[in-house]
Amino acid sequence: MSPQHGSQPIQHQFNPYSDNGGTLLGIAGEDFAILASDTRQSVDYSINTRLSHKIKVISPPVTKEMKLESTDIVGTKNSVLFGTNGFSADGDALTKAFEENWKWYVHDQNSNVETGFEFLNENNEEKESFMSMQSAARNVQHLLYGKRFFPYYVHTILAGLDEEGKGCVYSFDPVGSYEREQCRVGGAGASLIMPFLDNQVNFKNQYIPGTNSTERRKIEYLSLDECLKLVKDAFTSVTERHITVGDGLEIFIIDKNGVRSEYHALKKD
Amino acid sequence: MNHDPYSWGRPSDAMYGQYNNAIANAPNTLEHHSSGSNFNENTTRPIVTGTSVIAIKYKTGVVIAADNLASYGSLLRFQGIERLHKVGKTTVVGISGDVSDMQHLLTILDQLEMENNYDNDEYSDNVDELQPSYIFEYLANLMYHRRSKMNPLWNALIVSGVDSKTGKPFLEYVNLLGVKYASPSIATGFGSHLAIPLLRKLADSEEEAAELTLEQAKKGIKDSMKVLFYRDTRSSKNYSLAVIDKDTGIAYDNNVDVEDMSWKFAKDITGYGTQRV
Amino acid sequence: MAGLSFDNHQRNQFLQSQHNVSVKTTSTGTTIVGIKFDNGVVIAADTRSTQGPIVADKNCEKLHRMSPKIWCAGAGTAADTEAVTQLIGSKLELQQLYSKREPRVVSSLQMLKQHLFKYQGHLGAYLIVAGVDPTGAHLFSCQAHGSTDVGYYQSLGSGSLAAMAVLESEFKMNMTKEEAIKLAADAIEAGIWNDLGSGSNVDICVMEIGKDAELLRNYRTPNVREIKEKSYKFARGTTGILRTEIISEVEIDTSV
């Protein structure tokens, strides 16, 4: 073996990461959840593209009946809204890896039990099953932690409906620590928007007038309409003050009718 | 931000690594490497390089261009290097960055095309013919895989073409980090700073690109190549230009020259401040 | 000691070596340009100022007056561009009073470059100097280390390449004032849209021979913020009063 291999460390000045900017935001409501992101992808001081997609709707097939209900449906109520923000190549790779897992999981869940092995399916149910948000989140943790020492450099947020049909948002750090939350912002605008959401969604620092800061304002679920207003205001505001955020806003909304999406233009400067 | 003007508008260090002046003084063989540290040179920094590739979509296709120069540091090394490559029937891949890595990519793309040909005639399975999106997906995976091994192919690639089934123009970018994106106009390296502002004036969205004529797109690319020749020290006057159109296929000219340059005003400029004559 | 002190520079270097922190300066991320036309010269700038990735000021002024007809567009460290143009501006005025002659653009350029060279690039001022004087209209650029350049069109700042791309493709000799203003504004807009360090509005200053210089503040405003979806007015009392203290007004006898 030649001397260049072995004891000597390989010298590299290659940096395998880059920061592609942008912001990702998730809010859970009572019977819906929202996942939104800007559509700019940038590096350093340049804009790569004004229209990139940081959120993937991972969904079982949308049936014709669902399309009849509403034409703009892009996923079923059993979808996982999967958003990543940070180093876009890792974000894409993570999304793809999860999608693969999701497909196999759903396939395995629904595959027919072989004759003679019916006892594995106690009630011999025919009902179609999907991946719960809880399971999806745990799977993402494994994917992220699996690269603990060469991490996916992304902030990940999942949104969907839990097993009771309630809106839920899960957020992850780059190596897989995660939590279910009412709302979360990831990426460049996180430090600008998160305090705003704490105040407007969880009513932090708000007291009932007349109680002299002794009684906190009671937490209540916000309506979808109210949440969408907050999301739009959050993004137009962060566009004003953060240079890597702008161009467009993509919002995905999941509720019992399925997933639909909205697009709004943001400032391009 | 970095206030040093030398770093403004340069291809980012994160993308191309810090410019190393030792390139011009590099020994020809690895044995002469003075420090005694032996490592794979190509993964650490690019050696012989090609500068920008630029491309824009129009109504029925894509126009793409890249000059024919390969630089060795600041040395003008090879003047007849082809950096636009036809793959399959409706795809052109433009490659900037390290030339040896580019040639490695070409052998891989050759194999890809050959394998596809075996399965794509009337005597065989007649599987799908290669589409731009297939080639891009393959290359993007390859690039990300190599960066994840910390052994990147030091290139930025633009895959352009039209889908032969839908007739839709295709244009996407991927670089040595595996970062990929699609846009109505795309450029690598210096082109992303100098050409993109001009191309975005022509079409800033897919809708606007779908209104562009071939003539407008071609003029935009030619004007951009001129500005790049003016302002990018590692560019050359001679370049290749390819048009991939859904109706007329690939039209390809590997000997275009920058035209209508104006240097006349320079005769009136003397000194750098107070000098009058 | 007269002049600037380097104590803070040494302190900053020490702090950086110890804790890897550095003093953050406000920079005018910036696109600035200057263009000569048949009867004068025009300079222009965007109005975004940044601290890292955060926009510090959405409508700052990067066009500085050094004398009534000599103006300067500044990129780089905001404080330095401001201080250095004010300093040289004062010197020009003193010189004018002493010599009883209108200040010249070449004088201001020479003073700027000598000052900047003395500070070996530690003053992060990148300037486009332009103006009209008894010898005609002039356009120069000046880098932080003290090097200068002459030309019919100039661009500087993080958006300089975007602006230069427009200038290189659209500049022509002997333009009219209106053509020059349009080209300058277009070049700045290229920076605004394509460079993340530049944004908001276009400021322009026109200096025409035989006329007063004209500052066209916010000549173009292509980035007006849309109306918010919601009002964020809190009900009175949402923040409680924890403690009240009343300070009574005191009459102060101001008569001597």
mmCIF file of C-alpha atoms in Angstrom, chain A residues 240-241 243 269, chain C residues 26-30 46-51 54-62 78 82 197-201 217-218:
data_model
loop_
_atom_site.group_PDB
_atom_site.id
_atom_site.type_symbol
_atom_site.label_atom_id
_atom_site.label_comp_id
_atom_site.label_asym_id
_atom_site.label_seq_id
_atom_site.Cartn_x
_atom_site.Cartn_y
_atom_site.Cartn_z
ATOM 1 C CA GLU A 240 -38.755 43.656 5.051
ATOM 2 C CA ARG A 241 -35.995 42.926 7.550
ATOM 3 C CA ILE A 243 -32.250 39.804 3.151
ATOM 4 C CA ASP A 269 -35.557 43.029 -3.488
ATOM 5 C CA THR C 26 -23.395 48.705 9.935
ATOM 6 C CA SER C 27 -22.636 48.388 6.287
ATOM 7 C CA THR C 28 -24.298 49.858 3.302
ATOM 8 C CA GLY C 29 -24.354 46.446 1.475
ATOM 9 C CA THR C 30 -25.014 48.591 -1.511
ATOM 10 C CA ASP C 46 -29.935 52.126 -3.458
ATOM 11 C CA THR C 47 -31.191 52.770 0.091
ATOM 12 C CA ARG C 48 -30.751 49.484 1.995
ATOM 13 C CA SER C 49 -28.335 49.306 4.902
ATOM 14 C CA THR C 50 -27.536 45.958 6.514
ATOM 15 C CA GLN C 51 -26.025 44.364 9.601
ATOM 16 C CA ILE C 54 -30.589 41.896 8.803
ATOM 17 C CA VAL C 55 -31.815 45.081 7.168
ATOM 18 C CA ALA C 56 -30.800 47.914 9.502
ATOM 19 C CA ASP C 57 -32.348 50.778 7.554
ATOM 20 C CA LYS C 58 -34.797 50.460 4.659
ATOM 21 C CA ASN C 59 -34.367 53.999 3.408
ATOM 22 C CA CYS C 60 -30.897 55.289 4.251
ATOM 23 C CA GLU C 61 -29.007 57.971 2.327
ATOM 24 C CA LYS C 62 -25.816 56.901 0.616
ATOM 25 C CA ALA C 78 -21.480 53.300 6.817
ATOM 26 C CA GLU C 82 -20.004 59.301 6.341
ATOM 27 C CA GLY C 197 -27.144 43.382 0.016
ATOM 28 C CA SER C 198 -29.057 46.025 -1.923
ATOM 29 C CA GLY C 199 -32.730 46.929 -1.869
ATOM 30 C CA SER C 200 -35.576 49.392 -1.374
ATOM 31 C CA ASN C 201 -35.377 52.674 -3.327
ATOM 32 C CA ARG C 217 -34.211 61.556 -3.143
ATOM 33 C CA ASN C 218 -36.282 58.385 -3.673
#
